Amino acid sequence: MPPKTTDIVEEEELEPVADETAISARRVVAAYATDADEARMLFAMLGIAPGEDD
């Protein structure tokens, strides 16, 4: 089922996650990813790529 147009969020409307949340999410992704490429892809999808500290 395609998303509703009201479900689509523009990138500039997204707020960055807290540092502690991003660190925890990185650990979970790293623990469950099958390899480094999958981890990088998941980091990018979640917007928590390593080195994106603001």
Short mmCIF file of C-alpha atoms in Angstrom, two decimals:
data_model
loop_
_atom_site.label_atom_id
_atom_site.label_comp_id
_atom_site.label_asym_id
_atom_site.label_seq_id
_atom_site.Cartn_x
_atom_site.Cartn_y
_atom_site.Cartn_z
CA MET A 1 0.00 0.00 0.00
CA PRO A 2 1.51 3.36 -0.96
CA PRO A 3 1.99 5.90 1.84
CA LYS A 4 -0.57 8.60 2.35
CA THR A 5 0.58 12.00 1.22
CA THR A 6 0.16 13.16 4.82
CA ASP A 7 2.67 10.50 5.93
CA ILE A 8 5.47 11.90 3.78
CA VAL A 9 7.78 14.13 5.82
CA GLU A 10 10.12 16.58 4.18
CA GLU A 11 13.75 16.16 5.25
CA GLU A 12 14.02 19.67 6.66
CA GLU A 13 11.14 18.90 9.06
CA LEU A 14 13.07 16.07 10.70
CA GLU A 15 14.87 16.78 13.95
CA PRO A 16 18.14 15.06 14.81
CA VAL A 17 18.02 12.44 17.54
CA ALA A 18 19.76 12.96 20.84
CA ASP A 19 23.41 11.88 20.99
CA GLU A 20 22.69 9.14 23.54
CA THR A 21 19.88 7.76 21.38
CA ALA A 22 22.09 7.73 18.28
CA ILE A 23 24.90 5.97 20.16
CA SER A 24 22.50 3.30 21.44
CA ALA A 25 20.99 2.85 17.98
CA ARG A 26 24.47 2.47 16.43
CA ARG A 27 25.30 -0.27 18.94
CA VAL A 28 22.10 -2.19 18.18
CA VAL A 29 22.60 -1.90 14.42
CA ALA A 30 26.24 -2.98 14.72
CA ALA A 31 25.24 -5.98 16.84
CA TYR A 32 22.60 -7.25 14.40
CA ALA A 33 24.03 -6.30 11.00
CA THR A 34 25.40 -9.23 9.03
CA ASP A 35 28.35 -7.23 7.67
CA ALA A 36 29.78 -3.72 7.45
CA ASP A 37 27.88 -2.86 4.27
CA GLU A 38 24.56 -3.73 5.87
CA ALA A 39 25.47 -1.71 8.95
CA ARG A 40 26.35 1.34 6.80
CA MET A 41 23.08 0.99 4.89
CA LEU A 42 21.03 0.77 8.10
CA PHE A 43 22.91 3.70 9.65
CA ALA A 44 22.11 5.79 6.57
CA MET A 45 18.46 4.74 6.57
CA LEU A 46 18.13 5.71 10.21
CA GLY A 47 20.07 8.95 9.76
CA ILE A 48 22.64 7.94 12.39
CA ALA A 49 25.72 7.42 10.26
CA PRO A 50 28.94 7.45 12.31
CA GLY A 51 30.67 10.81 12.30
CA GLU A 52 27.46 12.83 11.95
CA ASP A 53 27.92 14.55 15.30
CA ASP A 54 26.53 18.06 15.28
#
